[in-house]
Amino acid sequence: MEERYFTIGMAGHIDHGKTSLTKALTNVDTDRLKEEKERGISIELGYAPLQLENGVFASIVDVPGHERFIRQMIAGVAGIDLVILVVAADEGIMPQTEEHLEILQFLGVKRCIVAISKIDRVDEVMLELVMDDIKERLAGTVFHGAPYVALDSLSGTGIEELKQTILVELNTTEYRDAYGSFRLPIDQVFSVQGQGTVVRGTVYEGVVRKAAQLLILPGEIPVKARQIQVHHEEREQARAGQRTAINLGGIDRTAVKRGDVLVDSEHFLVTDTLDVALRVIGRKFAPLKQRTAVRLHIGTSEVMGKVIFFDRKQLEQTPDEVLCQIRLDEKIVVRRGDRFILRRPSPMETIGGGWVIQPNGGRYRFGTETTEMLRQHQQGTPQDLVADALNNYQLLDEQQLMQQTSLDAGVLKAILAEGVASGLWMEIPRQGYGLSKTFIKIKDEFLESLREFHEEFPMRTGMGKAEMIQSASAAFPKPLLEYSLNLLVEQQEIKRTGQFVAIAYFGPHLPKKWRARMEQIIEALEKDGFQAKKWEEYFLGSPLPKKEISELTAYVLETSQAYRLKEDTLIHRTAFQEAFQLLKENTGSSFDLKQAKDILNLSRKYMIPFLELLDEQNYTRRADDQRYWMEEK
């Protein structure tokens, strides 16, 4: 079963029991700082692992609830898939609960579980009133209809019910893209004596592997992933949705900071001008005037800038989405579709949030022409249309792409050429185009299939090519699978031997469980030489299962450790080579049966099959009663 990784945010008002609930779920105390212990509140983000059933793994983020620590809260929820909104039964909805709710919606979080904590402090009537109040507050939001769990973290009441509710929600949640380029917004940086610089964060997309060459943006600093940990356990890789710490080689602690982004590709855009779609909070606020200073929170970045409007002089409370621009004081790393929060720096308050339409905005005129252009960009650029079509159909030729995108031929050709050059998609000769991340997905599936095959059949040369292609053909077009396989062979990730394919580093070998007994059988065959028994007799009294006997037979023949002398008899390679060399050294260019018998002193029972084996192996060629030596192999 495929493992799936998610991030769960624990949000709510100060002292409503988020940290206690996290500990009850995971047995991890996320209040790790001395100041947090003394003051009884969470200041920095706390993380704890939660393993559920059916291959579902989650990182729980315990985000601060105090207003002063709202920036850490924003960084914490920016990458979450599910939020647990904690509301104390004895207090109900509070101001920070309201602000957290707004931020969660602006950041595009769609799934929520309401955890009503501290139920030991109220009676049933009060609990019912609190529940009605929460339902009323969530009505009209994306969290309307969210499941509720009443619990007490200290006694454990309701904890198992909450775990099952989490599992139900995550089983219907789309998990993050592990097949695009790797991206990790950094939220913590520290150094470990003797190890160097370590960065921490949640993997937004892609996969990072140990020893990978990476880049820290926006500074464009090349680094190497020397070690990867997921919740303090060393791993070979970390993938989208996982909380990870990466020990970096080639960089000093002072050269990297919170808000930087760790990537594996140069194709990520570094920018200071964003075209955005903005929604404001649902309560009144002081009007936001043209070019007002604002603080942008996006991923783990927190950057000052100015807001630019093209259809108004100031922004007031409105239910409509506002298309505008944010010009930043420093460069950041973003992609189209990334979510953000906009706050006023003084007095400190949340204004609204939204998503990035165009990461690399330009200088535009004030007026309806600009707002219409932004609206078109909001609906999607030509590159977005091509990417969406290839994402949906996996492999399309130019004609099919024109039909799916409605782009004219000239524009489409230019976009395809640009996309191939930048590595966003691949051109498959005589077939069309596919996304590069689709190839990465196929690669992972092929390698996983081969790893499982090698583990089950360690003595085989490899998996049949046709079998591997067929196993993946339900999910991917066969031409794309064929192309991907050839490319993996070219890249030396996979090797091909005749009709078989294997991971490049793999070699057939005896299984560890049966190695000693199998080696004894092979040694007995070698010792018997040309007096070999019937092959089945070597297994009498052996505990080897029938399947392993069959696999061993194929293994010794395919690796030329033995040859089939007769239908039921094998001889070891040593006996064959000794007889071959003796016969070769004592005959001229040809010989007959009598000469061979005199030299080898073998009975007719073994002599005839041996000579036929020489013919089969192309060492000799028979003509009437004579056999002629072939040229050396």
XYZ file of N, CA and C in Angstrom, residues 281-468:
564
model
N -10.896 40.638 5.195
C -11.572 40.031 6.342
C -13.048 40.444 6.364
N -13.845 39.686 7.107
C -15.283 39.910 7.106
C -15.761 40.942 8.105
N -14.853 41.665 8.729
C -15.264 42.714 9.667
C -14.625 44.036 9.235
N -15.104 45.118 9.760
C -14.606 46.428 9.350
C -13.159 46.640 9.791
N -12.431 47.384 8.951
C -11.055 47.735 9.278
C -10.781 49.120 8.691
N -9.731 49.764 9.152
C -9.367 51.074 8.621
C -9.024 50.923 7.138
N -9.566 51.778 6.252
C -9.318 51.654 4.818
C -7.814 51.555 4.500
N -7.506 50.722 3.523
C -6.122 50.523 3.096
C -5.896 51.386 1.857
N -5.110 52.428 2.004
C -4.930 53.374 0.913
C -3.896 52.882 -0.095
N -3.971 53.459 -1.294
C -3.031 53.156 -2.374
C -1.583 53.295 -1.888
N -0.759 52.287 -2.196
C 0.672 52.246 -1.857
C 0.937 52.206 -0.342
N -0.057 51.790 0.427
C 0.149 51.628 1.863
C 1.159 50.511 2.132
N 1.987 50.703 3.142
C 2.934 49.655 3.537
C 2.179 48.472 4.137
N 2.524 47.278 3.709
C 1.879 46.059 4.203
C 2.948 45.015 4.499
N 2.550 44.021 5.284
C 3.444 42.891 5.569
C 2.847 41.638 4.934
N 3.613 41.019 4.030
C 3.154 39.828 3.311
C 3.707 38.576 3.981
N 2.820 37.641 4.294
C 3.222 36.322 4.806
C 2.905 35.300 3.720
N 3.929 34.622 3.214
C 3.710 33.613 2.169
C 4.699 32.474 2.406
N 4.197 31.264 2.557
C 5.068 30.168 2.974
C 5.621 30.497 4.341
N 6.946 30.486 4.466
C 7.578 30.890 5.723
C 8.199 32.276 5.607
N 7.984 32.956 4.474
C 8.531 34.303 4.275
C 7.624 35.348 4.906
N 8.255 36.389 5.419
C 7.540 37.526 5.994
C 8.259 38.773 5.481
N 7.614 39.490 4.528
C 8.300 40.548 3.793
C 7.441 41.807 3.761
N 8.075 42.948 3.921
C 7.391 44.230 3.809
C 7.259 44.623 2.337
N 6.195 45.391 2.042
C 5.997 45.853 0.675
C 4.909 46.901 0.615
N 4.472 47.225 -0.601
C 3.395 48.194 -0.819
C 2.309 47.539 -1.660
N 1.065 47.872 -1.374
C -0.041 47.339 -2.154
C -0.437 48.372 -3.211
N -0.637 47.883 -4.441
C -0.967 48.743 -5.581
C -2.329 48.325 -6.127
N -3.269 49.281 -6.178
C -4.592 49.024 -6.743
C -4.679 49.637 -8.145
N -5.469 49.020 -9.002
C -5.632 49.515 -10.370
C -7.071 49.935 -10.668
N -7.975 49.704 -9.699
C -9.374 50.053 -9.933
C -9.965 50.873 -8.784
N -9.119 51.337 -7.843
C -9.612 52.108 -6.694
C -8.434 52.817 -6.037
N -8.753 53.812 -5.237
C -7.726 54.569 -4.522
C -7.471 54.011 -3.124
N -8.471 53.308 -2.593
C -8.298 52.684 -1.292
C -9.212 51.463 -1.181
N -8.830 50.575 -0.295
C -9.577 49.327 -0.118
C -10.327 49.352 1.197
N -11.648 49.124 1.099
C -12.488 49.020 2.281
C -13.104 47.627 2.329
N -13.858 47.364 3.384
C -14.475 46.042 3.528
C -15.397 45.764 2.341
N -15.195 44.599 1.677
C -15.974 44.225 0.494
C -16.010 42.708 0.386
N -17.123 42.153 -0.094
C -17.185 40.692 -0.269
C -16.515 40.250 -1.568
N -16.169 41.210 -2.429
C -15.611 40.869 -3.743
C -14.108 40.586 -3.665
N -13.643 39.792 -4.617
C -12.221 39.544 -4.770
C -11.587 40.736 -5.482
N -10.482 41.227 -4.976
C -9.813 42.399 -5.539
C -8.531 41.954 -6.234
N -8.391 42.310 -7.515
C -7.181 41.993 -8.269
C -6.236 43.175 -8.159
N -5.061 42.949 -7.584
C -4.126 44.041 -7.330
C -2.699 43.526 -7.391
N -1.767 44.335 -6.912
C -0.349 43.973 -6.980
C 0.322 44.306 -5.657
N 1.312 43.471 -5.299
C 2.113 43.738 -4.106
C 3.569 43.844 -4.530
N 4.170 45.014 -4.283
C 5.579 45.238 -4.617
C 6.390 45.154 -3.324
N 7.301 44.201 -3.303
C 8.009 43.851 -2.070
C 9.349 44.576 -1.948
N 9.815 44.698 -0.707
C 11.108 45.335 -0.445
C 12.274 44.387 -0.672
N 12.001 43.085 -0.776
C 13.051 42.105 -1.053
C 12.468 40.938 -1.847
N 13.340 40.194 -2.500
C 12.889 39.115 -3.382
C 12.536 37.860 -2.579
N 11.533 37.147 -3.090
C 11.110 35.889 -2.475
C 10.907 34.845 -3.571
N 10.639 33.603 -3.149
C 10.396 32.501 -4.082
C 8.925 32.110 -4.007
N 8.203 32.233 -5.121
C 6.787 31.856 -5.141
C 6.443 31.193 -6.464
N 5.301 30.532 -6.485
C 4.727 29.959 -7.696
C 3.282 30.428 -7.832
N 2.794 30.408 -9.042
C 1.381 30.701 -9.263
C 0.542 29.759 -8.395
N -0.466 30.317 -7.752
C -1.347 29.515 -6.917
C -0.963 29.502 -5.454
N 0.253 29.972 -5.110
C 0.647 30.014 -3.699
C -0.270 30.962 -2.925
N -0.579 30.578 -1.685
C -1.478 31.359 -0.839
C -0.696 32.308 0.057
N -1.335 33.431 0.425
C -0.660 34.419 1.261
C -1.641 35.068 2.232
N -1.076 35.741 3.247
C -1.824 36.568 4.187
C -1.240 37.975 4.122
N -2.106 38.974 4.156
C -1.669 40.368 4.129
C -2.047 41.010 5.465
N -1.058 41.632 6.125
C -1.300 42.267 7.420
C -0.812 43.711 7.395
N -1.478 44.537 8.153
C -1.036 45.914 8.337
C 0.017 45.896 9.445
N 1.194 46.536 9.230
C 2.251 46.480 10.255
C 1.942 47.321 11.480
N 1.163 48.421 11.310
C 0.852 49.272 12.460
C -0.453 50.041 12.200
N -1.482 49.850 12.997
C -1.535 48.849 14.081
C -1.570 47.442 13.490
N -0.974 46.483 14.199
C -0.853 45.120 13.675
C -2.222 44.467 13.564
N -2.641 44.175 12.325
C -3.927 43.490 12.122
C -3.934 42.804 10.764
N -4.719 41.743 10.671
C -4.871 41.030 9.406
C -5.862 41.778 8.527
N -5.444 42.037 7.267
C -6.305 42.719 6.297
C -7.062 41.705 5.447
N -6.348 40.655 5.019
C -6.978 39.654 4.162
C -5.952 38.648 3.672
N -6.285 37.978 2.615
C -5.389 36.973 2.046
C -5.893 36.547 0.686
N -5.153 35.681 0.034
C -5.561 35.237 -1.301
C -4.513 34.365 -1.941
N -4.388 34.474 -3.265
C -3.437 33.621 -3.979
C -2.736 34.400 -5.088
N -1.578 33.884 -5.483
C -0.732 34.559 -6.469
C -1.197 34.190 -7.881
N -1.589 35.212 -8.656
C -2.005 35.008 -10.050
C -0.778 34.905 -10.955
N 0.120 35.875 -10.794
C 1.325 35.955 -11.630
C 2.502 36.314 -10.720
N 3.470 35.371 -10.561
C 4.588 35.642 -9.641
C 5.510 36.761 -10.121
N 5.542 37.009 -11.408
C 6.481 37.982 -11.962
C 5.718 39.145 -12.578
N 5.075 39.937 -11.718
C 4.245 41.034 -12.198
C 5.060 42.152 -12.822
N 4.391 42.977 -13.633
C 5.055 44.099 -14.294
C 4.541 45.427 -13.782
N 4.912 46.504 -14.469
C 4.431 47.853 -14.140
C 3.245 48.148 -15.049
N 2.064 48.328 -14.465
C 0.844 48.493 -15.250
C 0.220 49.866 -14.994
N -0.586 50.293 -15.957
C -1.330 51.547 -15.828
C -2.554 51.350 -14.930
N -2.951 52.428 -14.290
C -4.197 52.422 -13.521
C -5.365 52.400 -14.500
N -6.379 51.523 -14.267
C -7.555 51.530 -15.126
C -8.092 50.153 -15.423
N -9.233 50.133 -16.125
C -9.941 48.874 -16.399
C -9.149 47.952 -17.320
N -8.296 48.517 -18.173
C -7.500 47.671 -19.078
C -6.598 46.728 -18.280
N -6.009 47.256 -17.214
C -5.130 46.424 -16.375
C -5.934 45.382 -15.597
N -7.069 45.797 -15.023
C -7.854 44.837 -14.244
C -8.380 43.714 -15.131
N -8.706 44.022 -16.396
C -9.162 42.988 -17.317
C -8.020 42.037 -17.651
N -6.822 42.595 -17.830
C -5.647 41.757 -18.093
C -5.375 40.831 -16.904
N -5.483 41.371 -15.695
C -5.278 40.546 -14.498
C -6.346 39.457 -14.390
N -7.559 39.782 -14.797
C -8.631 38.792 -14.764
C -8.335 37.638 -15.722
N -7.793 37.962 -16.882
C -7.423 36.922 -17.844
C -6.307 36.050 -17.284
N -5.320 36.699 -16.637
C -4.235 35.939 -16.011
C -4.760 35.045 -14.889
N -5.768 35.558 -14.186
C -6.377 34.781 -13.107
C -6.961 33.479 -13.641
N -7.543 33.555 -14.832
C -8.152 32.369 -15.434
C -7.101 31.401 -15.971
N -5.878 31.895 -16.202
C -4.804 31.001 -16.633
C -4.044 31.522 -17.826
N -2.708 31.448 -17.773
C -1.868 31.838 -18.902
C -1.842 30.695 -19.914
N -1.349 30.945 -21.129
C -1.220 29.850 -22.107
C -0.393 28.680 -21.568
N 0.690 29.001 -20.815
C 1.505 27.926 -20.231
C 0.689 27.094 -19.244
N -0.168 27.766 -18.463
C -1.025 27.049 -17.515
C -1.977 26.113 -18.239
N -2.522 26.577 -19.375
C -3.468 25.756 -20.135
C -2.799 24.493 -20.660
N -1.568 24.659 -21.173
C -0.822 23.491 -21.676
C -0.516 22.535 -20.526
N -0.048 23.086 -19.401
C 0.293 22.243 -18.246
C -0.928 21.496 -17.728
N -2.074 22.176 -17.667
C -3.305 21.521 -17.202
C -3.719 20.389 -18.130
N -3.624 20.636 -19.455
C -4.005 19.601 -20.430
C -3.098 18.383 -20.306
N -1.779 18.600 -20.178
C -0.840 17.481 -20.056
C -1.003 16.773 -18.713
N -1.394 17.513 -17.708
C -1.630 16.893 -16.405
C -2.847 15.969 -16.459
N -3.875 16.379 -17.223
C -5.109 15.591 -17.313
C -4.970 14.389 -18.230
N -4.253 14.569 -19.372
C -4.216 13.515 -20.404
C -2.867 12.824 -20.531
N -1.839 13.326 -19.856
C -0.516 12.708 -19.745
C 0.308 12.740 -21.031
N -0.283 12.436 -22.173
C 0.467 12.430 -23.433
C -0.427 12.964 -24.541
N -0.045 14.096 -25.136
C -0.830 14.714 -26.207
C 0.098 15.214 -27.304
N -0.331 15.068 -28.563
C 0.445 15.664 -29.653
C -0.021 17.105 -29.873
N 0.607 17.801 -30.825
C 0.303 19.224 -31.016
C -1.164 19.447 -31.384
N -1.695 18.579 -32.262
C -3.079 18.737 -32.683
C -4.032 18.592 -31.491
N -3.763 17.595 -30.664
C -4.609 17.380 -29.489
C -4.482 18.527 -28.494
N -3.274 19.069 -28.356
C -3.069 20.206 -27.456
C -3.803 21.443 -27.954
N -3.818 21.653 -29.261
C -4.564 22.785 -29.827
C -6.052 22.642 -29.512
N -6.552 21.410 -29.591
C -7.972 21.173 -29.307
C -8.293 21.415 -27.835
N -7.381 21.003 -26.966
C -7.625 21.109 -25.531
C -7.436 22.524 -24.981
N -6.550 23.314 -25.624
C -6.215 24.641 -25.092
C -6.805 25.793 -25.893
N -7.246 25.509 -27.132
C -7.749 26.553 -28.043
C -6.675 27.580 -28.393
N -5.405 27.227 -28.245
C -4.312 28.124 -28.629
C -4.014 27.961 -30.119
N -3.586 29.055 -30.776
C -3.244 28.907 -32.193
C -1.880 28.231 -32.326
N -1.601 27.707 -33.506
C -0.427 26.852 -33.732
C 0.877 27.563 -33.385
N 0.998 28.841 -33.793
C 2.244 29.563 -33.551
C 2.527 29.755 -32.075
N 1.503 30.172 -31.315
C 1.662 30.375 -29.875
C 1.992 29.057 -29.193
N 1.280 27.991 -29.596
C 1.492 26.691 -28.978
C 2.917 26.177 -29.224
N 3.418 26.309 -30.456
C 4.777 25.837 -30.768
C 5.810 26.540 -29.897
N 5.633 27.862 -29.733
C 6.580 28.622 -28.920
C 6.543 28.169 -27.461
N 5.340 27.937 -26.932
C 5.182 27.507 -25.539
C 5.779 26.112 -25.331
N 5.556 25.220 -26.306
C 6.094 23.862 -26.196
C 7.618 23.884 -26.205
N 8.197 24.688 -27.097
C 9.661 24.778 -27.175
C 10.238 25.340 -25.877
N 9.581 26.365 -25.332
C 10.031 26.978 -24.083
C 9.923 25.996 -22.926
N 8.816 25.236 -22.877
C 8.609 24.270 -21.805
C 9.608 23.133 -21.834
N 9.946 22.662 -23.043
C 10.948 21.591 -23.178
C 12.315 22.114 -22.744
N 12.644 23.350 -23.167
C 13.944 23.933 -22.818
C 14.089 24.144 -21.308
N 12.978 24.488 -20.658
C 13.036 24.757 -19.217
C 12.883 23.493 -18.376
N 12.557 22.372 -19.029
C 12.417 21.116 -18.295
C 11.050 20.873 -17.700
N 10.065 21.713 -18.044
C 8.716 21.519 -17.496
C 8.025 20.323 -18.119
N 8.248 20.115 -19.435
C 7.698 18.937 -20.092
C 8.702 18.340 -21.055
N 8.401 17.130 -21.510
C 9.302 16.375 -22.375
C 8.644 16.168 -23.731
N 9.465 16.122 -24.753
C 8.968 15.771 -26.086
C 9.277 14.301 -26.344
N 8.244 13.526 -26.621
C 8.404 12.104 -26.922
C 8.350 11.956 -28.436
N 9.456 11.584 -29.080
C 9.517 11.538 -30.549
C 8.348 10.779 -31.167
N 7.720 11.406 -32.146
C 6.615 10.849 -32.941
C 5.367 10.551 -32.103
N 5.342 10.984 -30.847
C 4.188 10.711 -29.991
C 3.543 11.971 -29.436
N 4.358 12.942 -29.020
C 3.789 14.157 -28.459
C 4.569 14.659 -27.266
N 3.841 15.161 -26.276
C 4.479 15.800 -25.125
C 3.862 15.268 -23.821
N 4.685 15.263 -22.768
C 4.223 14.868 -21.442
C 4.939 15.697 -20.396
N 4.349 15.832 -19.219
C 4.970 16.595 -18.136
C 6.197 15.856 -17.589
N 7.234 16.618 -17.265
C 8.426 16.006 -16.671
C 8.085 15.321 -15.351
N 7.133 15.891 -14.603
C 6.782 15.270 -13.323
C 6.054 13.941 -13.539
N 5.408 13.769 -14.723
C 4.795 12.474 -15.028
C 5.877 11.420 -15.214
N 6.982 11.824 -15.873
C 8.122 10.911 -16.038
C 8.682 10.514 -14.670
N 8.797 11.493 -13.752
C 9.325 11.201 -12.412
C 8.404 10.220 -11.688
N 7.093 10.397 -11.895
C 6.130 9.486 -11.272
C 6.290 8.073 -11.838
N 6.444 7.968 -13.167
C 6.654 6.658 -13.806
C 7.959 6.038 -13.312
N 8.995 6.859 -13.222
C 10.290 6.380 -12.731
C 10.151 5.775 -11.341
N 9.479 6.495 -10.434
C 9.289 5.987 -9.075
C 8.506 4.676 -9.074
N 7.489 4.583 -9.947
C 6.679 3.369 -10.001
C 7.494 2.195 -10.547
N 8.283 2.459 -11.601
C 9.143 1.408 -12.166
C 10.136 0.912 -11.115
N 10.834 1.850 -10.457
C 11.857 1.460 -9.489
C 11.258 0.724 -8.299
N 10.073 1.151 -7.857
C 9.417 0.462 -6.752
C 9.011 -0.952 -7.164
N 8.479 -1.087 -8.396
C 8.102 -2.422 -8.896
C 9.319 -3.333 -8.964
N 10.447 -2.788 -9.424
C 11.667 -3.598 -9.531
C 12.213 -3.966 -8.158
N 12.144 -3.013 -7.208
C 12.623 -3.335 -5.856
C 11.815 -4.485 -5.261
N 10.493 -4.430 -5.433
C 9.635 -5.501 -4.917
C 9.926 -6.813 -5.631
N 10.151 -6.744 -6.951
C 10.433 -7.960 -7.725
C 11.762 -8.575 -7.288
N 12.802 -7.731 -7.135
C 14.119 -8.242 -6.737
C 14.065 -8.868 -5.346
N 13.240 -8.285 -4.474
C 13.117 -8.834 -3.125
C 12.433 -10.203 -3.150
N 11.416 -10.349 -4.023
C 10.694 -11.616 -4.103
C 11.453 -12.668 -4.904
N 12.168 -12.223 -5.942
C 12.888 -13.160 -6.826
C 14.354 -12.734 -6.964
N 15.133 -12.857 -5.884
C 16.522 -12.369 -5.930
C 17.424 -13.140 -6.885
N 17.026 -14.377 -7.270
C 17.885 -15.190 -8.140
C 17.627 -14.944 -9.630
N 16.606 -14.143 -9.959
C 16.303 -13.890 -11.370
C 17.096 -12.702 -11.905
N 17.362 -12.739 -13.195
C 18.100 -11.652 -13.848
C 17.361 -10.341 -13.721
N 16.057 -10.391 -13.788
C 15.254 -9.177 -13.680
C 13.808 -9.475 -14.004
N 13.019 -8.427 -14.048
C 11.597 -8.525 -14.363
C 11.421 -8.437 -15.871
N 10.471 -9.180 -16.408
C 10.209 -9.092 -17.834
C 9.775 -7.681 -18.214
N 10.375 -7.133 -19.265
C 10.042 -5.771 -19.691
C 8.552 -5.637 -19.979
N 8.005 -6.599 -20.713
C 6.591 -6.546 -21.081
C 5.707 -6.570 -19.830
N 6.110 -7.358 -18.832
C 5.338 -7.447 -17.592
C 5.338 -6.113 -16.857
N 6.500 -5.451 -16.824
C 6.590 -4.181 -16.114
C 5.777 -3.100 -16.832
